[in-house]
Amino acid sequence: MKPDPAAVMKNGAPVRMSGLLQEGDVLRITVRDESSSENIIPAPVPFDIVFEDSDLLVISKPSGVAIHPAVSHPANTLANGIALYFKEQGIPYVFRCINRLDRDTTGLLIAAKNKVSASILERDLRLREIHRTYLAIAEGLLPEKGTVNAPVGRKSSSLIERCIDWENGDTAVTHFRRLRYFPLCTLPDTGEEEIPLSGFRPAAAPAQGKADLPMLSLAELHLETGRTHQIRVHMAHIGHPLLGDTLYNPEGLP
């Protein structure tokens, strides 16, 4: 495709990219319209919009919904729902999610509406000007705070699972802070396990003799990097896997 000579204008006239600017010049850049992503079929997948303007969309992602189509879930993803939302507004939809969340994770998702905003947001994420904070429940009594600095890579025997790979993994850094701890209680009449809402305790360690009880920790986690399954891999690596994570802790608490 030939470049559009009118894509970059200086003072109302086309200008070469090597041209020099002087004080008072008016530069106008036109971004070419795009066609929608053909592999993402618009579908009615509900989601809540937290913020929207002409450049980006901030979505509250529900648990149990994947972000984009894959072999295991080719449809009914958040991307399909966003595609329908854009189609109804007459806006071409190109998949540009700036951050990613696992299927069972809830949280805010940023979607760029055009090339320019995508470039700026991706740069901000790369320079760590966009901060990502998560809350999670981990098994055991987590230290009050700490940092996990361990490279994460794809596990050779799995298409999905990741692992700590000191030789070939990508740099991954996770900071954590314990907010609360509480015991995992068993109801005597049903035998079902539950987390009692009244059982939350301050972040300080339990009294001597109480640490032998099955404990859970509410943790706040900050990511310096955004590797696939980073929090889940790192927490399992330090012996405090996330509650209910059957992939990285199949023998853990239900």
mmCIF file of C-alpha atoms in Angstrom, residues 23-189:
data_model
loop_
_atom_site.group_PDB
_atom_site.id
_atom_site.type_symbol
_atom_site.label_atom_id
_atom_site.label_comp_id
_atom_site.label_asym_id
_atom_site.label_seq_id
_atom_site.Cartn_x
_atom_site.Cartn_y
_atom_site.Cartn_z
ATOM 1 C CA GLU A 23 8.491 27.717 15.706
ATOM 2 C CA GLY A 24 4.936 28.530 14.708
ATOM 3 C CA ASP A 25 4.525 25.659 12.221
ATOM 4 C CA VAL A 26 1.256 23.734 12.458
ATOM 5 C CA LEU A 27 1.667 19.982 12.010
ATOM 6 C CA ARG A 28 -1.372 17.831 11.237
ATOM 7 C CA ILE A 29 -1.185 14.021 11.266
ATOM 8 C CA THR A 30 -4.019 11.892 9.880
ATOM 9 C CA VAL A 31 -4.285 8.273 11.049
ATOM 10 C CA ARG A 32 -5.738 5.979 8.395
ATOM 11 C CA ASP A 33 -9.064 4.295 9.162
ATOM 12 C CA GLU A 34 -8.800 0.588 9.929
ATOM 13 C CA SER A 35 -10.928 -2.449 9.245
ATOM 14 C CA SER A 36 -12.187 -4.608 12.103
ATOM 15 C CA SER A 37 -10.338 -7.721 13.275
ATOM 16 C CA GLU A 38 -11.845 -10.470 11.110
ATOM 17 C CA ASN A 39 -11.052 -13.274 13.564
ATOM 18 C CA ILE A 40 -13.122 -11.707 16.362
ATOM 19 C CA ILE A 41 -16.837 -12.200 15.720
ATOM 20 C CA PRO A 42 -19.161 -9.695 17.441
ATOM 21 C CA ALA A 43 -21.275 -11.463 20.077
ATOM 22 C CA PRO A 44 -23.472 -10.410 23.028
ATOM 23 C CA VAL A 45 -21.058 -10.857 25.938
ATOM 24 C CA PRO A 46 -22.037 -8.498 28.790
ATOM 25 C CA PHE A 47 -19.487 -6.259 30.499
ATOM 26 C CA ASP A 48 -19.464 -3.042 32.547
ATOM 27 C CA ILE A 49 -17.785 0.136 31.306
ATOM 28 C CA VAL A 50 -15.958 2.094 34.020
ATOM 29 C CA PHE A 51 -14.589 4.849 31.764
ATOM 30 C CA GLU A 52 -14.679 5.708 28.079
ATOM 31 C CA ASP A 53 -13.490 8.512 25.830
ATOM 32 C CA SER A 54 -12.453 8.796 22.181
ATOM 33 C CA ASP A 55 -9.154 6.982 22.786
ATOM 34 C CA LEU A 56 -9.704 4.211 25.301
ATOM 35 C CA LEU A 57 -12.173 1.996 27.083
ATOM 36 C CA VAL A 58 -11.792 0.817 30.693
ATOM 37 C CA ILE A 59 -13.805 -2.324 31.413
ATOM 38 C CA SER A 60 -14.609 -4.155 34.628
ATOM 39 C CA LYS A 61 -13.830 -7.747 33.650
ATOM 40 C CA PRO A 62 -15.996 -10.397 35.356
ATOM 41 C CA SER A 63 -14.642 -13.718 36.561
ATOM 42 C CA GLY A 64 -15.039 -16.731 34.284
ATOM 43 C CA VAL A 65 -14.762 -14.782 31.030
ATOM 44 C CA ALA A 66 -11.660 -15.058 28.834
ATOM 45 C CA ILE A 67 -10.282 -11.882 27.280
ATOM 46 C CA HIS A 68 -9.797 -13.098 23.718
ATOM 47 C CA PRO A 69 -10.619 -16.185 21.612
ATOM 48 C CA ALA A 70 -8.351 -19.224 21.756
ATOM 49 C CA VAL A 71 -8.525 -22.885 20.785
ATOM 50 C CA SER A 72 -10.120 -23.796 24.126
ATOM 51 C CA HIS A 73 -12.635 -20.905 23.961
ATOM 52 C CA PRO A 74 -13.163 -19.656 20.365
ATOM 53 C CA ALA A 75 -16.149 -17.458 21.245
ATOM 54 C CA ASN A 76 -18.030 -15.818 24.123
ATOM 55 C CA THR A 77 -14.966 -13.837 25.196
ATOM 56 C CA LEU A 78 -14.670 -10.235 26.281
ATOM 57 C CA ALA A 79 -13.182 -9.367 22.884
ATOM 58 C CA ASN A 80 -16.346 -10.663 21.185
ATOM 59 C CA GLY A 81 -18.473 -8.470 23.436
ATOM 60 C CA ILE A 82 -16.331 -5.386 22.799
ATOM 61 C CA ALA A 83 -16.472 -6.068 19.047
ATOM 62 C CA LEU A 84 -20.281 -5.990 19.177
ATOM 63 C CA TYR A 85 -20.231 -2.803 21.264
ATOM 64 C CA PHE A 86 -17.990 -1.100 18.696
ATOM 65 C CA LYS A 87 -20.046 -2.418 15.778
ATOM 66 C CA GLU A 88 -23.215 -0.924 17.236
ATOM 67 C CA GLN A 89 -21.450 2.443 17.333
ATOM 68 C CA GLY A 90 -20.060 2.117 13.813
ATOM 69 C CA ILE A 91 -16.452 1.963 15.039
ATOM 70 C CA PRO A 92 -14.002 -0.560 13.494
ATOM 71 C CA TYR A 93 -12.805 -2.900 16.236
ATOM 72 C CA VAL A 94 -9.181 -3.986 16.347
ATOM 73 C CA PHE A 95 -8.154 -6.031 19.380
ATOM 74 C CA ARG A 96 -5.870 -3.774 21.444
ATOM 75 C CA CYS A 97 -6.059 -4.800 25.104
ATOM 76 C CA ILE A 98 -3.195 -3.066 26.892
ATOM 77 C CA ASN A 99 -3.148 -5.305 29.952
ATOM 78 C CA ARG A 100 -4.233 -8.914 30.372
ATOM 79 C CA LEU A 101 -6.150 -10.760 33.072
ATOM 80 C CA ASP A 102 -6.587 -14.498 33.535
ATOM 81 C CA ARG A 103 -9.985 -16.003 32.802
ATOM 82 C CA ASP A 104 -10.966 -16.390 36.473
ATOM 83 C CA THR A 105 -9.588 -12.996 37.531
ATOM 84 C CA THR A 106 -11.724 -9.905 37.994
ATOM 85 C CA GLY A 107 -10.339 -6.418 37.486
ATOM 86 C CA LEU A 108 -9.979 -3.438 35.197
ATOM 87 C CA LEU A 109 -8.988 -3.955 31.583
ATOM 88 C CA ILE A 110 -7.767 -1.155 29.304
ATOM 89 C CA ALA A 111 -8.657 -1.352 25.604
ATOM 90 C CA ALA A 112 -7.234 1.217 23.176
ATOM 91 C CA LYS A 113 -9.534 2.487 20.427
ATOM 92 C CA ASN A 114 -6.884 3.480 17.893
ATOM 93 C CA LYS A 115 -3.228 3.072 16.936
ATOM 94 C CA VAL A 116 -2.092 6.284 18.574
ATOM 95 C CA SER A 117 -3.634 5.625 21.983
ATOM 96 C CA ALA A 118 -2.452 1.995 21.842
ATOM 97 C CA SER A 119 1.118 3.132 21.199
ATOM 98 C CA ILE A 120 1.035 5.633 24.069
ATOM 99 C CA LEU A 121 -0.556 3.216 26.542
ATOM 100 C CA GLU A 122 1.815 0.373 25.619
ATOM 101 C CA ARG A 123 4.754 2.730 26.130
ATOM 102 C CA ASP A 124 3.379 3.804 29.520
ATOM 103 C CA LEU A 125 2.978 0.162 30.534
ATOM 104 C CA ARG A 126 6.506 -0.654 29.388
ATOM 105 C CA LEU A 127 7.925 2.311 31.340
ATOM 106 C CA ARG A 128 5.863 1.249 34.398
ATOM 107 C CA GLU A 129 3.835 4.448 34.375
ATOM 108 C CA ILE A 130 0.707 2.291 34.535
ATOM 109 C CA HIS A 131 0.592 0.579 37.929
ATOM 110 C CA ARG A 132 -1.084 -2.797 38.392
ATOM 111 C CA THR A 133 -2.304 -3.824 41.837
ATOM 112 C CA TYR A 134 -4.067 -7.097 42.620
ATOM 113 C CA LEU A 135 -5.738 -8.691 45.623
ATOM 114 C CA ALA A 136 -5.516 -12.445 46.102
ATOM 115 C CA ILE A 137 -5.995 -15.081 48.792
ATOM 116 C CA ALA A 138 -2.940 -17.281 49.268
ATOM 117 C CA GLU A 139 -2.569 -20.493 51.227
ATOM 118 C CA GLY A 140 -0.579 -20.364 54.440
ATOM 119 C CA LEU A 141 0.689 -17.474 56.540
ATOM 120 C CA LEU A 142 2.370 -15.198 54.025
ATOM 121 C CA PRO A 143 5.297 -13.043 55.228
ATOM 122 C CA GLU A 144 4.303 -9.449 55.966
ATOM 123 C CA LYS A 145 5.934 -8.281 52.743
ATOM 124 C CA GLY A 146 8.425 -9.407 50.151
ATOM 125 C CA THR A 147 9.520 -9.509 46.528
ATOM 126 C CA VAL A 148 9.689 -12.488 44.191
ATOM 127 C CA ASN A 149 12.265 -12.015 41.440
ATOM 128 C CA ALA A 150 12.229 -15.193 39.365
ATOM 129 C CA PRO A 151 12.061 -15.569 35.552
ATOM 130 C CA VAL A 152 8.899 -17.123 34.139
ATOM 131 C CA GLY A 153 8.804 -19.275 31.010
ATOM 132 C CA ARG A 154 6.546 -21.734 29.233
ATOM 133 C CA LYS A 155 6.566 -25.268 30.622
ATOM 134 C CA SER A 156 7.803 -27.571 27.878
ATOM 135 C CA SER A 157 5.220 -30.273 28.588
ATOM 136 C CA SER A 158 2.205 -27.928 28.505
ATOM 137 C CA LEU A 159 0.564 -25.463 26.130
ATOM 138 C CA ILE A 160 -0.903 -23.485 29.030
ATOM 139 C CA GLU A 161 1.233 -23.903 32.118
ATOM 140 C CA ARG A 162 4.169 -21.657 32.987
ATOM 141 C CA CYS A 163 7.063 -22.318 35.349
ATOM 142 C CA ILE A 164 10.153 -20.760 36.893
ATOM 143 C CA ASP A 165 12.847 -21.037 34.230
ATOM 144 C CA TRP A 166 16.200 -19.688 35.402
ATOM 145 C CA GLU A 167 17.909 -20.265 32.051
ATOM 146 C CA ASN A 168 15.384 -19.237 29.399
ATOM 147 C CA GLY A 169 12.563 -17.498 31.265
ATOM 148 C CA ASP A 170 11.581 -13.844 30.961
ATOM 149 C CA THR A 171 12.338 -11.458 33.799
ATOM 150 C CA ALA A 172 9.428 -11.358 36.252
ATOM 151 C CA VAL A 173 9.159 -9.342 39.472
ATOM 152 C CA THR A 174 6.232 -9.410 41.924
ATOM 153 C CA HIS A 175 5.986 -7.399 45.157
ATOM 154 C CA PHE A 176 3.544 -8.563 47.819
ATOM 155 C CA ARG A 177 2.194 -7.348 51.161
ATOM 156 C CA ARG A 178 0.062 -9.314 53.594
ATOM 157 C CA LEU A 179 -3.082 -7.374 54.497
ATOM 158 C CA ARG A 180 -4.922 -9.925 56.642
ATOM 159 C CA TYR A 181 -4.756 -13.549 57.720
ATOM 160 C CA PHE A 182 -7.500 -15.922 58.814
ATOM 161 C CA PRO A 183 -7.991 -19.651 59.471
ATOM 162 C CA LEU A 184 -9.803 -21.968 57.111
ATOM 163 C CA CYS A 185 -12.758 -23.222 59.179
ATOM 164 C CA THR A 186 -14.829 -26.363 58.736
ATOM 165 C CA LEU A 187 -18.528 -26.282 59.569
ATOM 166 C CA PRO A 188 -19.325 -29.220 61.918
ATOM 167 C CA ASP A 189 -22.855 -29.812 60.617
#
